[in-house]
Coordinates of C-alpha atoms in Angstrom, one line a residue:
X1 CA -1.3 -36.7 -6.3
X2 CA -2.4 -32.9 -5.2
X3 CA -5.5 -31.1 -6.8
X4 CA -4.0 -29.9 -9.5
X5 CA -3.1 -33.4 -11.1
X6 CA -6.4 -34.5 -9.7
X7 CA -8.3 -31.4 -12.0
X8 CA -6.4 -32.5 -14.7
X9 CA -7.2 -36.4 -14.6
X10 CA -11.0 -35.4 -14.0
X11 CA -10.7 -33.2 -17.1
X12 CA -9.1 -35.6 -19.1
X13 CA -12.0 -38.1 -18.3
X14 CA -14.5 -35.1 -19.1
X15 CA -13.3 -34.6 -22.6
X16 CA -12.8 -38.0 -23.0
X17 CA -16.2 -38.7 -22.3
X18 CA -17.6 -35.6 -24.8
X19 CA -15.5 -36.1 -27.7
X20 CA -14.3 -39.9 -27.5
X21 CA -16.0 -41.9 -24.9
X22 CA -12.7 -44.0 -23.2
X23 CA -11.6 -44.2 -20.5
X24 CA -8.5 -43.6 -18.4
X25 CA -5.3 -45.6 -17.8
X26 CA -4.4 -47.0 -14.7
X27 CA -3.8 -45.9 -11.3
X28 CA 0.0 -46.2 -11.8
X29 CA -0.8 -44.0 -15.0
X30 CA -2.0 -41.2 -13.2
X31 CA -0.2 -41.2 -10.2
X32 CA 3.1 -41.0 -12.2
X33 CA 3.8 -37.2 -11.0
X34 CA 4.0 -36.4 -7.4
X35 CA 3.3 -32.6 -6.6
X36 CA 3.9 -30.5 -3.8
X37 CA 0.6 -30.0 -2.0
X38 CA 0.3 -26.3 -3.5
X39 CA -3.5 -25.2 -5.4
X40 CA -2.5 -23.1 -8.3
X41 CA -5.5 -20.7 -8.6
X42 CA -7.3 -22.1 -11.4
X43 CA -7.4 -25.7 -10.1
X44 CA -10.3 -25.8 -7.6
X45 CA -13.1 -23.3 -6.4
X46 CA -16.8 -22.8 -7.7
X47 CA -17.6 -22.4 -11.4
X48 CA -18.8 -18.2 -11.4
X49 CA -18.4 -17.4 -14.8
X50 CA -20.1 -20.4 -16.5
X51 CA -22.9 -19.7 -14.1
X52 CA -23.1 -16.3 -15.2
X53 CA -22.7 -16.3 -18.7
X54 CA -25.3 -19.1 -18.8
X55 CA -27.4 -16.4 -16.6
X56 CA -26.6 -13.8 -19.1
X57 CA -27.5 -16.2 -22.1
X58 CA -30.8 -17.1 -20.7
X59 CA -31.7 -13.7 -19.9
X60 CA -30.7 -11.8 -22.8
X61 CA -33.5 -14.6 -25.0
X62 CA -35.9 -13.4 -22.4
X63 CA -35.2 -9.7 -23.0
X64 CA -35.2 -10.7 -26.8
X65 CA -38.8 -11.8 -26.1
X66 CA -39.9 -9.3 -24.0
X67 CA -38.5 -6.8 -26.8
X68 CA -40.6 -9.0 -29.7
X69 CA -37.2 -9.1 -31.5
X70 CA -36.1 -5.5 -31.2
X71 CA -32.6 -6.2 -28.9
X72 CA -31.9 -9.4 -31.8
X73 CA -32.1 -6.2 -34.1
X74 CA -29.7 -3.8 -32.1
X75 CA -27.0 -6.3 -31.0
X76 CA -27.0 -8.7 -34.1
X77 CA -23.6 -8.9 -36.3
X78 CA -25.1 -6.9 -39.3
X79 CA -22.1 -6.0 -42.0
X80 CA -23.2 -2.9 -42.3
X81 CA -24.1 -1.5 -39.1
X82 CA -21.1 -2.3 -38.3
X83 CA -19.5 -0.5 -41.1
X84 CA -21.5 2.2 -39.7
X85 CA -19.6 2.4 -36.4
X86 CA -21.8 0.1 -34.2
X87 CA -18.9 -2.0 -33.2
X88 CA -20.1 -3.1 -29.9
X89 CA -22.3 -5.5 -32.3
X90 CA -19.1 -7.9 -32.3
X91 CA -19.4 -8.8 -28.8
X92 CA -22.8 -8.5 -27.8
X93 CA -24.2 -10.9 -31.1
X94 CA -22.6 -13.6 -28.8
X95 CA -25.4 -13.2 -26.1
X96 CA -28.2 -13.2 -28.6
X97 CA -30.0 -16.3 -30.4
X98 CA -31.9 -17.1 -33.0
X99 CA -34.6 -19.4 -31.3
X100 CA -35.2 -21.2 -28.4
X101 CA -33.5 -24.5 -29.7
X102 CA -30.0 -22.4 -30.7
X103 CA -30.1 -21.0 -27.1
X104 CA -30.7 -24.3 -25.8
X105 CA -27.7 -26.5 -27.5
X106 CA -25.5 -23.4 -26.9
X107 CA -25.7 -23.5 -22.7
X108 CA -26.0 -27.1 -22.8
X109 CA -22.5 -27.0 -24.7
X110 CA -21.4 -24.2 -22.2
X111 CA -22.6 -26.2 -19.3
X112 CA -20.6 -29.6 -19.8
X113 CA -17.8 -27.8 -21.6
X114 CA -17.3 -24.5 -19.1
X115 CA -16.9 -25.5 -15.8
X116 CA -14.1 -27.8 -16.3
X117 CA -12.5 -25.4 -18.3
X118 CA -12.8 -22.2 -15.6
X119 CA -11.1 -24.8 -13.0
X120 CA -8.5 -25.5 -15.5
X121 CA -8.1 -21.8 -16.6
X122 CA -9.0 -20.4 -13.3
X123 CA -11.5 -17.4 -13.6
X124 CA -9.9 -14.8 -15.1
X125 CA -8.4 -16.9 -17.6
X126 CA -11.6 -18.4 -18.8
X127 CA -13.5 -15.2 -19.2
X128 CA -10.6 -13.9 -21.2
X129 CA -10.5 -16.9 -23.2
X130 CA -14.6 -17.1 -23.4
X131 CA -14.9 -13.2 -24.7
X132 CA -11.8 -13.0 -27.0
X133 CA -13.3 -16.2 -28.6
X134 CA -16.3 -14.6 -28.9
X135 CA -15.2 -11.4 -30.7
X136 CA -12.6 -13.0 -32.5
X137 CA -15.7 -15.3 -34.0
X138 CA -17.7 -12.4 -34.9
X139 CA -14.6 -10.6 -36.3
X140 CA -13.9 -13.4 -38.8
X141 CA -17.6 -13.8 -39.3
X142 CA -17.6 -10.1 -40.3
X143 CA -14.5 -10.3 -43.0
X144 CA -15.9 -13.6 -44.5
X145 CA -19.5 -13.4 -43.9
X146 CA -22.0 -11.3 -45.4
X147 CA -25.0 -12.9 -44.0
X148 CA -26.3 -11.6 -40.2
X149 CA -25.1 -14.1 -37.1
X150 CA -25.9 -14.4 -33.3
X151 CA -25.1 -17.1 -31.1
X152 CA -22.4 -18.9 -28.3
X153 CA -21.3 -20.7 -30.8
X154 CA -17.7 -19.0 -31.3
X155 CA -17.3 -18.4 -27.7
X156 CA -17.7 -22.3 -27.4
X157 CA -15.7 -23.3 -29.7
X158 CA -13.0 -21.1 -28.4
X159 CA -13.4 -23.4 -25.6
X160 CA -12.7 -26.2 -27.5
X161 CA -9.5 -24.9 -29.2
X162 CA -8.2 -23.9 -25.8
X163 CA -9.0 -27.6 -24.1
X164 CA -7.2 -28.7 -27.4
X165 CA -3.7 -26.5 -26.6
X166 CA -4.2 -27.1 -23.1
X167 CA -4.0 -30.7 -23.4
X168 CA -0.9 -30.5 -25.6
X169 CA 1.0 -28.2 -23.5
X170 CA 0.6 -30.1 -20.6
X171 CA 1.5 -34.0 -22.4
X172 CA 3.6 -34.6 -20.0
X173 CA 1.5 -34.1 -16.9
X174 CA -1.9 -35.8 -18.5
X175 CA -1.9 -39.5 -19.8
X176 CA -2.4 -39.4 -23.3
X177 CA -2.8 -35.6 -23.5
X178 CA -1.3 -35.2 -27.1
X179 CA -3.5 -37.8 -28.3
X180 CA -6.8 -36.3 -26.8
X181 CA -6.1 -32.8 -28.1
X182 CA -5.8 -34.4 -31.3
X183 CA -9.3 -36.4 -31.0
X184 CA -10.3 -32.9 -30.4
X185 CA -9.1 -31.2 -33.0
X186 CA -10.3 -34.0 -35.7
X187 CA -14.0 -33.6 -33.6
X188 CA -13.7 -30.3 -34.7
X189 CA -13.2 -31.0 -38.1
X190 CA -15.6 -32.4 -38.6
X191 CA -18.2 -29.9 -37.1
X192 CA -16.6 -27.5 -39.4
X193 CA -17.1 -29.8 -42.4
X194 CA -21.0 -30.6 -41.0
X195 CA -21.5 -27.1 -40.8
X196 CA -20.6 -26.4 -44.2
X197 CA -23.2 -28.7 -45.5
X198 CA -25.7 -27.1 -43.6
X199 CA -27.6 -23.5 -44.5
X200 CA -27.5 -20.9 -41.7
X201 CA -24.7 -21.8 -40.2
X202 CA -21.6 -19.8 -39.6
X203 CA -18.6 -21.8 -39.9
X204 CA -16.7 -18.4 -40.1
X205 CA -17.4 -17.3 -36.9
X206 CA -16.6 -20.8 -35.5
X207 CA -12.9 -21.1 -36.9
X208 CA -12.3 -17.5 -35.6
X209 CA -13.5 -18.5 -32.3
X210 CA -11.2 -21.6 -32.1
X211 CA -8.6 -19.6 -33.5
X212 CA -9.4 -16.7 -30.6
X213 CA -9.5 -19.3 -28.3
X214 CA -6.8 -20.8 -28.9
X215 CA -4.4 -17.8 -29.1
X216 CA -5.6 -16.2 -25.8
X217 CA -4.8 -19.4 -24.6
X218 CA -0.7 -19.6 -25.6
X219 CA -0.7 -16.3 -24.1
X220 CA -1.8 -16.3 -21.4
X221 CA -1.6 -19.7 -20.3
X222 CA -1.6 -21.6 -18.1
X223 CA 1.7 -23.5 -19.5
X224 CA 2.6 -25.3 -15.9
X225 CA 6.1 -27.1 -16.3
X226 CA 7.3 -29.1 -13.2
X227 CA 10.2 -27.8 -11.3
X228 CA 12.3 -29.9 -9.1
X229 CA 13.0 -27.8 -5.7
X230 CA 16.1 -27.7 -3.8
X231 CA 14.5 -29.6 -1.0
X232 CA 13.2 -32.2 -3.5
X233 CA 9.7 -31.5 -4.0
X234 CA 8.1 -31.2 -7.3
X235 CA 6.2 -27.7 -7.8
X236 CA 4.7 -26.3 -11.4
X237 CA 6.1 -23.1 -13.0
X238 CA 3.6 -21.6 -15.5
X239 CA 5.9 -20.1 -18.4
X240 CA 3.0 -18.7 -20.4
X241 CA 4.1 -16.3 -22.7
X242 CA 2.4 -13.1 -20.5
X243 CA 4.6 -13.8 -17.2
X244 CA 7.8 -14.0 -19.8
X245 CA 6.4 -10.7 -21.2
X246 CA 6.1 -9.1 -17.9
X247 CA 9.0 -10.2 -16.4
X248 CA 7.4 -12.6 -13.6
X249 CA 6.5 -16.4 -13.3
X250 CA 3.7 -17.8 -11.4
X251 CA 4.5 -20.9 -9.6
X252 CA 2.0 -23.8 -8.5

């Protein structure tokens, strides 16, 4: 089985392991698609933007500190500022926290949940997916929301809506990948459901982040399909809708 199928086994057991705790199938199971020995970028390499954006997390709290609360004041999502023309607030609430403890359960969900994710997404991919989450959380927290937010939160669940497509588009190349993304999506339910029993949070920004998340995701893939070669290997196609759009296809 090449790396590809590899990442996508050790993913399955990842998310598996965060949102339903079982196990995988046999070895027969996941050995059931032989691939050419071809890395599609995405599939291997070191985990830079989860590093960094748990860098920037960290160090934005700090500068928070250091400011005694003045940078919480001049990047928070605040309706009316906003109104006002300070638009950047969308984007940089996302690096800012309320307290120690919501910067803490924020990188420790980034942590388990990012780096499988950049491997699966492959750099680019993931950072588009982690930032369009993010605004499209604050965006949807600004149309429905009155009340001021900060936080990961939308960017992470944006995550979570793109593991959720990802392991449905690719059912036929991960065991029981319908079936996770739908252990997924009812984990996510009931977050939602938590979170709307509990004061402060903002459930708003969390659907639009999930929402984000998930429609950077069908856009820009990846959406690998195996192709049977003339010479009778297997390779993987990605027919995300951006190569369709542009006119190109990226193979595996």
């Amino acid at each position: 089985v090449d790396s590809l199928l590899g990442t996508l086994s050790k993913a399955q057991t990842s998310f598996m392991c965060l949102f339903s705790g079982q196990g995988l199938g046999n070895d027969e199971d996941q050995r059931r698609l032989r691939l050419e020995n071809e890395n599609p970028k995405g599939s291997s390499g070191d985990v830079q933007w989860t590093n960094v954006l748990l860098a920037l997390n960290v160090g934005a709290y700090l500068a928070q500190l250091a400011t005694r609360g003045k940078l919480l004041l001049w990047g928070a999502k605040v309706n009316n500022l906003i109104d006002q023309g300070q638009f950047w607030r969308l984007a940089t609430s996302s690096f800012l926290h309320a307290n120690i403890l919501h910067l803490m359960v924020n990188c420790f969900s980034l942590y388990n949940m990012g780096p499988t994710m950049e491997k699966l997404l492959g750099k680019q991919r993931f950072l588009a997916v982690y930032l369009g989450s993010a605004v499209a959380g604050s965006s949807m927290s600004y149309f429905f929301s009155q009340s001021p937010a900060v936080g990961a939160s939308g960017a992470i669940f944006g995550l979570v809506g793109s593991s959720a497509l990802f392991f449905l588009r690719h059912a036929n190349l991960i065991k029981s990948g319908a079936e996770e993304a739908a252990n997924i999506v009812r984990i996510v339910a009931v977050n939602i459901i938590l979170g709307s029993c509990i004061p402060g949070i903002d459930n708003w920004g969390h659907v639009g982040g999930l929402l984000g998340g998930i429609a950077v995701t069908w856009f820009l893939g990846p959406a690998w399909q195996p192709e049977l070669r003339e010479d009778g290997k297997c390779i993987l196609r990605d027919e995300a809708p951006v190569f369709r759009l542009i006119g190109t296809k990226k193979t595996g």
